[in-house]
mmCIF file of C-alpha atoms in Angstrom:
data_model
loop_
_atom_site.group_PDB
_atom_site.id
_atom_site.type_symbol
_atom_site.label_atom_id
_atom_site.label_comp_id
_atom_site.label_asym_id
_atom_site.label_seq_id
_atom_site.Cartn_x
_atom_site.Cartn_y
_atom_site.Cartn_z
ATOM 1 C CA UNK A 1 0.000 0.000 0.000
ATOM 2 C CA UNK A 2 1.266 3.381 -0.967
ATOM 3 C CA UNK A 3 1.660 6.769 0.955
ATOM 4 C CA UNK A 4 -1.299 8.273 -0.938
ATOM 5 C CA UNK A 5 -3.424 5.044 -0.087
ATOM 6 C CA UNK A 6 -2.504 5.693 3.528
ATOM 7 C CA UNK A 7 -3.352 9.399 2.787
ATOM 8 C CA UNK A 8 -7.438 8.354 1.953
ATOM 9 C CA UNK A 9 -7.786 6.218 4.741
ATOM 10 C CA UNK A 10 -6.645 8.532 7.221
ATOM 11 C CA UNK A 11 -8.787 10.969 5.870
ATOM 12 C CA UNK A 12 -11.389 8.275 5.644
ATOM 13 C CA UNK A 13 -10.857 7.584 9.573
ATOM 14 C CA UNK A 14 -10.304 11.426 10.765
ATOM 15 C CA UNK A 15 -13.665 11.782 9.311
ATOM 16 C CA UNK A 16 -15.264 9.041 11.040
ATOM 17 C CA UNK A 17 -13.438 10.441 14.077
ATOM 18 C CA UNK A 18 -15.036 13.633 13.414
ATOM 19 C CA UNK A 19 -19.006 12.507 13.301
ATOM 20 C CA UNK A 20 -18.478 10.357 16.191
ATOM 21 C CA UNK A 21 -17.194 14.146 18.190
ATOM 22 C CA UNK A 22 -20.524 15.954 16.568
ATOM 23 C CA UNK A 23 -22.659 13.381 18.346
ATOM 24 C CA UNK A 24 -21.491 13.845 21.642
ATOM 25 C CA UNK A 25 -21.328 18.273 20.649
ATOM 26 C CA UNK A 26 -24.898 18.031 20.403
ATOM 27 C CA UNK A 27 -25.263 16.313 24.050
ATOM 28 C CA UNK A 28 -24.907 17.939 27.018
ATOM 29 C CA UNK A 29 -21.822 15.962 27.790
ATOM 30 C CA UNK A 30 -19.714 15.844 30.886
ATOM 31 C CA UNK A 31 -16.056 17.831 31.362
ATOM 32 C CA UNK A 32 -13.337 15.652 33.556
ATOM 33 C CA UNK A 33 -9.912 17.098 34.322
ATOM 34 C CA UNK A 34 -6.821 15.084 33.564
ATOM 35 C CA UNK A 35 -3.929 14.592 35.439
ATOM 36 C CA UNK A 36 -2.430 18.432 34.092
ATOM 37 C CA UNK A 37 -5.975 19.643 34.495
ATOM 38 C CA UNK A 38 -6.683 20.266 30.856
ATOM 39 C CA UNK A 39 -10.585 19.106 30.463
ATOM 40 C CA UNK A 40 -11.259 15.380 28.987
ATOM 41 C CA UNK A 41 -14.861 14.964 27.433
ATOM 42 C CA UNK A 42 -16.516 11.700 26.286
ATOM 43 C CA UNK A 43 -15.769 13.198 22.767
ATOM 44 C CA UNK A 44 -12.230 12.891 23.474
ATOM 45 C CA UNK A 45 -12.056 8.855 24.229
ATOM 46 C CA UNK A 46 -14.748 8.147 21.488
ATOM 47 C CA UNK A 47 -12.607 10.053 18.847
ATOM 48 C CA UNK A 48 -9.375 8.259 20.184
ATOM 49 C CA UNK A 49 -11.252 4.530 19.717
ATOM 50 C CA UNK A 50 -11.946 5.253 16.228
ATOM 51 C CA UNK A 51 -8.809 6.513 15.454
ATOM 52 C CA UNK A 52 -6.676 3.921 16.972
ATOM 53 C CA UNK A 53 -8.819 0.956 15.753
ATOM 54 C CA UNK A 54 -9.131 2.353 12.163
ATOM 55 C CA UNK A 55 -5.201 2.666 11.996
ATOM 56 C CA UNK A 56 -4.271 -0.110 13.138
ATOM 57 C CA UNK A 57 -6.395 -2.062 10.738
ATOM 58 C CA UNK A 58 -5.139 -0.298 8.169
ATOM 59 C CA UNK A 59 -1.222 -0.794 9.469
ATOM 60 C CA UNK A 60 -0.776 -3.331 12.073
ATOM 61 C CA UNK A 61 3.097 -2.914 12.074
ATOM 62 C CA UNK A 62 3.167 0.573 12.634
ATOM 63 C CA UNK A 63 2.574 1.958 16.145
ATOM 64 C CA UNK A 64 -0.276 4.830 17.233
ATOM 65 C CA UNK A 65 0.731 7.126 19.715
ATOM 66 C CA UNK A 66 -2.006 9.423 20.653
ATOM 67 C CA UNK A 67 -2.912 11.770 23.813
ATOM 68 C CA UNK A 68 -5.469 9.556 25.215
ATOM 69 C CA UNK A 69 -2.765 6.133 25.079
ATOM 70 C CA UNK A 70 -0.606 5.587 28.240
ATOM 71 C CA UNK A 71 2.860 6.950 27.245
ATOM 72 C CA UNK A 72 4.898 4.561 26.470
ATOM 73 C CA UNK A 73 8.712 5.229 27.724
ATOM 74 C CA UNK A 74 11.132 6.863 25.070
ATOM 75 C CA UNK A 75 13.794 3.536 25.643
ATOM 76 C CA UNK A 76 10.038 1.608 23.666
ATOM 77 C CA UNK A 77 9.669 5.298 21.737
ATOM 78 C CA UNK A 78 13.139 5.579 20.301
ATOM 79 C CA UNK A 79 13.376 2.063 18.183
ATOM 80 C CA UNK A 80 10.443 3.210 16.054
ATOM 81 C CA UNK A 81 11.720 4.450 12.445
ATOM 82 C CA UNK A 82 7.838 5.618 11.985
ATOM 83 C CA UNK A 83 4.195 5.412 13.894
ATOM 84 C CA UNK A 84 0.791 7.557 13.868
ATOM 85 C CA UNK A 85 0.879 10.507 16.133
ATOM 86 C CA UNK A 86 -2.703 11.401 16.960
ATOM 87 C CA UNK A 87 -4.612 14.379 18.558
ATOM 88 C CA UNK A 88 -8.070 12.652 18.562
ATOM 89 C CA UNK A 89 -9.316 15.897 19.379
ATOM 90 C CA UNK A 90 -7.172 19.246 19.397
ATOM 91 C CA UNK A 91 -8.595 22.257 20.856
ATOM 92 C CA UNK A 92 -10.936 20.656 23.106
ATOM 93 C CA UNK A 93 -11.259 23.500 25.381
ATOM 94 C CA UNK A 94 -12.959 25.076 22.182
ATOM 95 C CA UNK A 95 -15.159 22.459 22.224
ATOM 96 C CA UNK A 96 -16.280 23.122 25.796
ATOM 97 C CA UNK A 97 -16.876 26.451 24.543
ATOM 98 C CA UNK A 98 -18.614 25.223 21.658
ATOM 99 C CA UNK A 99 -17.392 27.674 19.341
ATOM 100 C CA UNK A 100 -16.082 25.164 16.620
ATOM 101 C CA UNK A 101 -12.353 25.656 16.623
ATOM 102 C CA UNK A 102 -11.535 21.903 17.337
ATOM 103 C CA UNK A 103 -9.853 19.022 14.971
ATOM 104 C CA UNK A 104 -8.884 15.957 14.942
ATOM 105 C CA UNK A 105 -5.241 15.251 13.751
ATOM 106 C CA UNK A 106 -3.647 12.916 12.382
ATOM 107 C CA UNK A 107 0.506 12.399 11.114
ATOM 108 C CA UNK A 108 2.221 10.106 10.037
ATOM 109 C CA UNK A 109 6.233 10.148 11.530
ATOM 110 C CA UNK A 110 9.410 8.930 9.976
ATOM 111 C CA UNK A 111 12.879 9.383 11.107
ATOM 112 C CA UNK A 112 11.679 12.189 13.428
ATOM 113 C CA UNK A 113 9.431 13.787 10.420
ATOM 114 C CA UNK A 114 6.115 14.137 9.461
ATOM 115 C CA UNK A 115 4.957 12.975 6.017
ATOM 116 C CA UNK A 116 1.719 12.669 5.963
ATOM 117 C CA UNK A 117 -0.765 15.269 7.713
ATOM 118 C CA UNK A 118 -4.659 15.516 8.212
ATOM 119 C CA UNK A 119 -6.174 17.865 10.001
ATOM 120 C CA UNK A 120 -10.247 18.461 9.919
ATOM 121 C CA UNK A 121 -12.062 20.418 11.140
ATOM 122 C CA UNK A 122 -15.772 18.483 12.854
ATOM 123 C CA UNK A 123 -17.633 21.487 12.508
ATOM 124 C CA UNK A 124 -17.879 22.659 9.114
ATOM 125 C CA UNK A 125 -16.590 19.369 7.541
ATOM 126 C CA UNK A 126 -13.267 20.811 6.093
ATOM 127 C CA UNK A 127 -10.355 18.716 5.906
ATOM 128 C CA UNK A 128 -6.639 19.718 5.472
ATOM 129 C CA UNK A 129 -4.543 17.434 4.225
ATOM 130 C CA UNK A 130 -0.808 16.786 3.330
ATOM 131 C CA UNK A 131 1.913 14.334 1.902
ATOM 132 C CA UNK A 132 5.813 14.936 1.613
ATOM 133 C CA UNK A 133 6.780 15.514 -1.945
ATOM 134 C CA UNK A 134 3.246 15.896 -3.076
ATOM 135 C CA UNK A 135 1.547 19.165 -0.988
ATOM 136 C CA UNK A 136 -1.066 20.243 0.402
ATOM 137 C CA UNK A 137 -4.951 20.299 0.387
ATOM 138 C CA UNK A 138 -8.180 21.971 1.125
ATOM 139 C CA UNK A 139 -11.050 19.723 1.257
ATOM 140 C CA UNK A 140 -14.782 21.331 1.480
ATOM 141 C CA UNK A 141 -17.609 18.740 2.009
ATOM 142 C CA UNK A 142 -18.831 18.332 -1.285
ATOM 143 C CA UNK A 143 -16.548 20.006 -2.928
ATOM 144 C CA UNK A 144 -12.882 19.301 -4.369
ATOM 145 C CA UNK A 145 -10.212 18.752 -3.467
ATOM 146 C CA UNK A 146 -7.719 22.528 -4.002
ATOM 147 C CA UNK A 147 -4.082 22.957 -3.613
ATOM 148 C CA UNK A 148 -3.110 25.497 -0.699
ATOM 149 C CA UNK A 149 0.222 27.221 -0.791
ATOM 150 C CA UNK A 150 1.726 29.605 1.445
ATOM 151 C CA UNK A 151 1.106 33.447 0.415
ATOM 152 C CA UNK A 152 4.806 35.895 -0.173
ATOM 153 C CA UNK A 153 4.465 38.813 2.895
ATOM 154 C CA UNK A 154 1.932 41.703 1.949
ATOM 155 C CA UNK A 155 3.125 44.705 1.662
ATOM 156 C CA UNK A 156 0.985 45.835 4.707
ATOM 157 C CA UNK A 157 1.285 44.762 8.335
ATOM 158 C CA UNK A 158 1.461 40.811 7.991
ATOM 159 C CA UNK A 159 -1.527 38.947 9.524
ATOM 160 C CA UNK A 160 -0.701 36.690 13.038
ATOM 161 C CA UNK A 161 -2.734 34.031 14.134
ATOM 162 C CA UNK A 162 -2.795 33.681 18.112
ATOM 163 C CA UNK A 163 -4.217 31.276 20.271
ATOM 164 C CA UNK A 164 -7.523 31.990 21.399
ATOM 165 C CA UNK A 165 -7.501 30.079 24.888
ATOM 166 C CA UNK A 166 -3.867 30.127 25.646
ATOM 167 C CA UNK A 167 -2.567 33.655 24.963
ATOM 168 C CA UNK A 168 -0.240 35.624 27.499
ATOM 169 C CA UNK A 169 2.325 37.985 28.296
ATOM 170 C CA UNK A 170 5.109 36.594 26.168
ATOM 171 C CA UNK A 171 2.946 36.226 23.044
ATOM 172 C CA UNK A 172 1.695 39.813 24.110
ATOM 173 C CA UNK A 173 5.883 40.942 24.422
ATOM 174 C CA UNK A 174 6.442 39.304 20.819
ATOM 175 C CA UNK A 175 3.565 41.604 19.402
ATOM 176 C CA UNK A 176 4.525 44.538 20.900
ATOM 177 C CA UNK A 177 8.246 44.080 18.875
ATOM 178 C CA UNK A 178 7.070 42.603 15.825
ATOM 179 C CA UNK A 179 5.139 46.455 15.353
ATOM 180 C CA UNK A 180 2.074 46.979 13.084
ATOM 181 C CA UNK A 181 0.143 43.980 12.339
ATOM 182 C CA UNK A 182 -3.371 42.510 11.932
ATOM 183 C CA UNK A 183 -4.105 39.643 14.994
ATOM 184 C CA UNK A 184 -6.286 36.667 14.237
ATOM 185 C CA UNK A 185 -7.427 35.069 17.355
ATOM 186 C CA UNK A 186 -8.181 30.820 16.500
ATOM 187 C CA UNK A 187 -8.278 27.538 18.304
ATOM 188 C CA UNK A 188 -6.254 24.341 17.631
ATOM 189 C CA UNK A 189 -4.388 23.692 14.686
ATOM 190 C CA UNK A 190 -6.648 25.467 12.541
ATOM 191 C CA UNK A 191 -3.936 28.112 13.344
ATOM 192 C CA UNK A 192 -1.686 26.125 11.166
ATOM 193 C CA UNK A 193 -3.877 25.606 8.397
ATOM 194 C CA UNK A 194 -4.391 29.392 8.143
ATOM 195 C CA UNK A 195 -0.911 30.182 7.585
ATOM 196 C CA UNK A 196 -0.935 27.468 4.903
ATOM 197 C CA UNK A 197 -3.899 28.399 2.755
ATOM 198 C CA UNK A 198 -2.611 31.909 2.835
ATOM 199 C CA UNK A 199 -4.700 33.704 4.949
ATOM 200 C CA UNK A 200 -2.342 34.362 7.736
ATOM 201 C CA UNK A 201 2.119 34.867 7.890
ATOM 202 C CA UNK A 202 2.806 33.908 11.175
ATOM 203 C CA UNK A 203 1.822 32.314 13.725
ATOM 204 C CA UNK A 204 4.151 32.292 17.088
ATOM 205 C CA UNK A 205 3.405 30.193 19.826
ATOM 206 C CA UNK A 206 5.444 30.995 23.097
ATOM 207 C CA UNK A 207 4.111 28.844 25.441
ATOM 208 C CA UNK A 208 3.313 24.716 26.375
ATOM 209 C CA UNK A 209 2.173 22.155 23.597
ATOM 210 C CA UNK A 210 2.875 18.775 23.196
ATOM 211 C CA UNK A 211 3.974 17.052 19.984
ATOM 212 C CA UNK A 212 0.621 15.420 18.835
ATOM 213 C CA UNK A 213 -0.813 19.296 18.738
ATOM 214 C CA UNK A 214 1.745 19.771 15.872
ATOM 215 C CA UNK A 215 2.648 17.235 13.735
ATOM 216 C CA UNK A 216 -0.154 16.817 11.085
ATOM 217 C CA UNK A 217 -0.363 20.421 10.871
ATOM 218 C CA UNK A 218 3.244 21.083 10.378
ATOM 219 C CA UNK A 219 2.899 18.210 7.663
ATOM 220 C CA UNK A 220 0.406 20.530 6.230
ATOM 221 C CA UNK A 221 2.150 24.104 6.407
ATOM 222 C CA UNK A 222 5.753 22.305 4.768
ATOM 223 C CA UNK A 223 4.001 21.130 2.073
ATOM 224 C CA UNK A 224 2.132 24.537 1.468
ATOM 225 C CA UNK A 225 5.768 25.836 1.016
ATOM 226 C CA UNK A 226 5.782 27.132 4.724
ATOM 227 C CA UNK A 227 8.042 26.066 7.641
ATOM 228 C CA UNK A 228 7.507 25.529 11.204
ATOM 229 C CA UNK A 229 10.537 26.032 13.522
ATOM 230 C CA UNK A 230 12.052 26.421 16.981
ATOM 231 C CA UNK A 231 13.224 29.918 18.054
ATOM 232 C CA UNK A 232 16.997 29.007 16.572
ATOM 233 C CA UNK A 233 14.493 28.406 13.620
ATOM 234 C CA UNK A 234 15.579 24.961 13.526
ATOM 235 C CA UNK A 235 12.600 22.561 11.946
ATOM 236 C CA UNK A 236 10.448 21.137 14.551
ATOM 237 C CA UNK A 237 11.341 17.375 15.074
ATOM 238 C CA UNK A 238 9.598 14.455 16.780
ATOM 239 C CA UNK A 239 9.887 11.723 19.361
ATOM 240 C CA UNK A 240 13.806 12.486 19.752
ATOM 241 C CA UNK A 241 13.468 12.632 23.704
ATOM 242 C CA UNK A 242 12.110 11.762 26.943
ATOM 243 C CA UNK A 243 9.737 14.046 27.140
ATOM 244 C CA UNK A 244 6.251 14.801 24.502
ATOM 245 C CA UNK A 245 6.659 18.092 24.723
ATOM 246 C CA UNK A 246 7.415 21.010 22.270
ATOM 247 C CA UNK A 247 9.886 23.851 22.443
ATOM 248 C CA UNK A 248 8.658 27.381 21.653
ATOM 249 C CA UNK A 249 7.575 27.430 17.880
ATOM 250 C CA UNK A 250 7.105 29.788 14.854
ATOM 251 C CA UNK A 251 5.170 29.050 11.961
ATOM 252 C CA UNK A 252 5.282 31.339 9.157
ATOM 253 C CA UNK A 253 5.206 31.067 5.209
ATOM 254 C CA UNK A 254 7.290 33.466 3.956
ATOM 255 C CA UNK A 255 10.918 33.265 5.093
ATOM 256 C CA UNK A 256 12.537 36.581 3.630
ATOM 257 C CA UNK A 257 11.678 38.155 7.407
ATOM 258 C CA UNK A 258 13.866 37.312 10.715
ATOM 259 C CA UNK A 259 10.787 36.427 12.643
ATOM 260 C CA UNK A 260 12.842 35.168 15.591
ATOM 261 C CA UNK A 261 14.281 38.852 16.476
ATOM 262 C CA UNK A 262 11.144 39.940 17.875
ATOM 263 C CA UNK A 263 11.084 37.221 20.495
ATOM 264 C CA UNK A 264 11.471 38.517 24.556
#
């Protein structure tokens, strides 16, 4: 089975993933806390058993590591060339807010890299996809599939996409150096996804996330011509330590500006 085979499934399964959320959105459904006391819904686990069932059908040699799995030690972690990193639902403090802004994201990892990226979106139906070598997409429900690239800087004050439930004085520091610009507040990864269809240049995030926020997204803004990066602006790599966490991050699609001098 080829990469692009992989590709329809896991769009095939994110979607599945997705009606199974919507079910439980239109419920008055319970909040839990876990262990960092980020909130856990019923939406969360359901999305996760769909996910993880529906890829390991597809590939039983591969391994799925999502947020809802125990984590597995990095001595297991570090022997795998490639495996599924999974956000069965990103943003899900949006979804307690029920203002949309969720996903449910999907990558697939090699050698540290992601390759293969889905990211859609429950409410609304869209789905962003992504595969190394062969770029990105836009998919409406309904409608076609479109290319998404990356837009060159405006000649205005660029566009910055912030988080909407997670913003604070650092991001607020950055802002105040970068000068004159246009803020976008969004939740989840969508922030991604609008720096690679061109509707936003940058999107800095100063502040926790852990790697299955990222992956399928950054899979998605690459192959839209767009990078994601560390403050050294060093490319964002996976499952090379211990710990599931990211460093600070930039995301941006137009490279011809030093985005990292405006960091505190």
């Amino acid at each position: 089975m080829s990469d692009r085979d992989y590709l329809e499934r896991a769009l095939t399964i994110a979607r599945d993933a997705g009606r199974q959320i919507l079910d439980i959105y239109a419920t008055d459904f319970d909040v839990e806390a876990k262990d960092d006391r980020s909130p856990l819904t019923a939406a969360d686990m359901a999305s996760h058993r769909c996910i993880v069932e529906g890829l390991r059908a597809l590939t039983p040699g591969i391994p799925v590591l999502s947020e809802e799995s125990r984590m597995l030690p990095y001595e297991t972690r570090s022997r795998w060339r490639e495996y599924w990193l999974v956000d069965p639902l990103d943003g899900t403090k949006e979804f307690v807010k029920r203002n949309g802004e969720f996903t449910v994201n999907i990558a697939l990892i090699r050698d540290g890299w992601p390759e293969l990226g889905v990211v859609h979106v429950p409410v609304g139906g869209q789905t962003f996809a992504a595969l190394k070598k062969h770029g990105s997409w836009r998919v409406d429900p309904d409608g076609p599939r479109r290319r998404i690239a990356c837009r060159p800087l405006p000649e205005g004050p660029p566009t910055v996409v912030g988080s909407r439930s997670h913003a604070g004085k650092r991001l607020q520091d950055y802002l105040d150096r970068l000068g004159p610009h246009r803020l976008v507040p969004m939740g989840s990864s969508l922030k991604f996804c609008l720096v690679a269809e061109g509707r936003a240049d940058l999107y800095p995030r100063l502040g926790p996330t852990s790697e299955w926020d990222t992956a399928a997204a950054q899979c998605v803004v690459e192959q839209a011509g767009g990078r994601v990066t560390d403050t050294a602006l060093e490319r964002l790599r996976y499952n090379t330590k211990d710990s599931l966490l990211n460093p600070d991050f930039l995301v941006f699609g137009d490279d011809s500006r030093d985005w990292s001098e405006y960091l505190p």
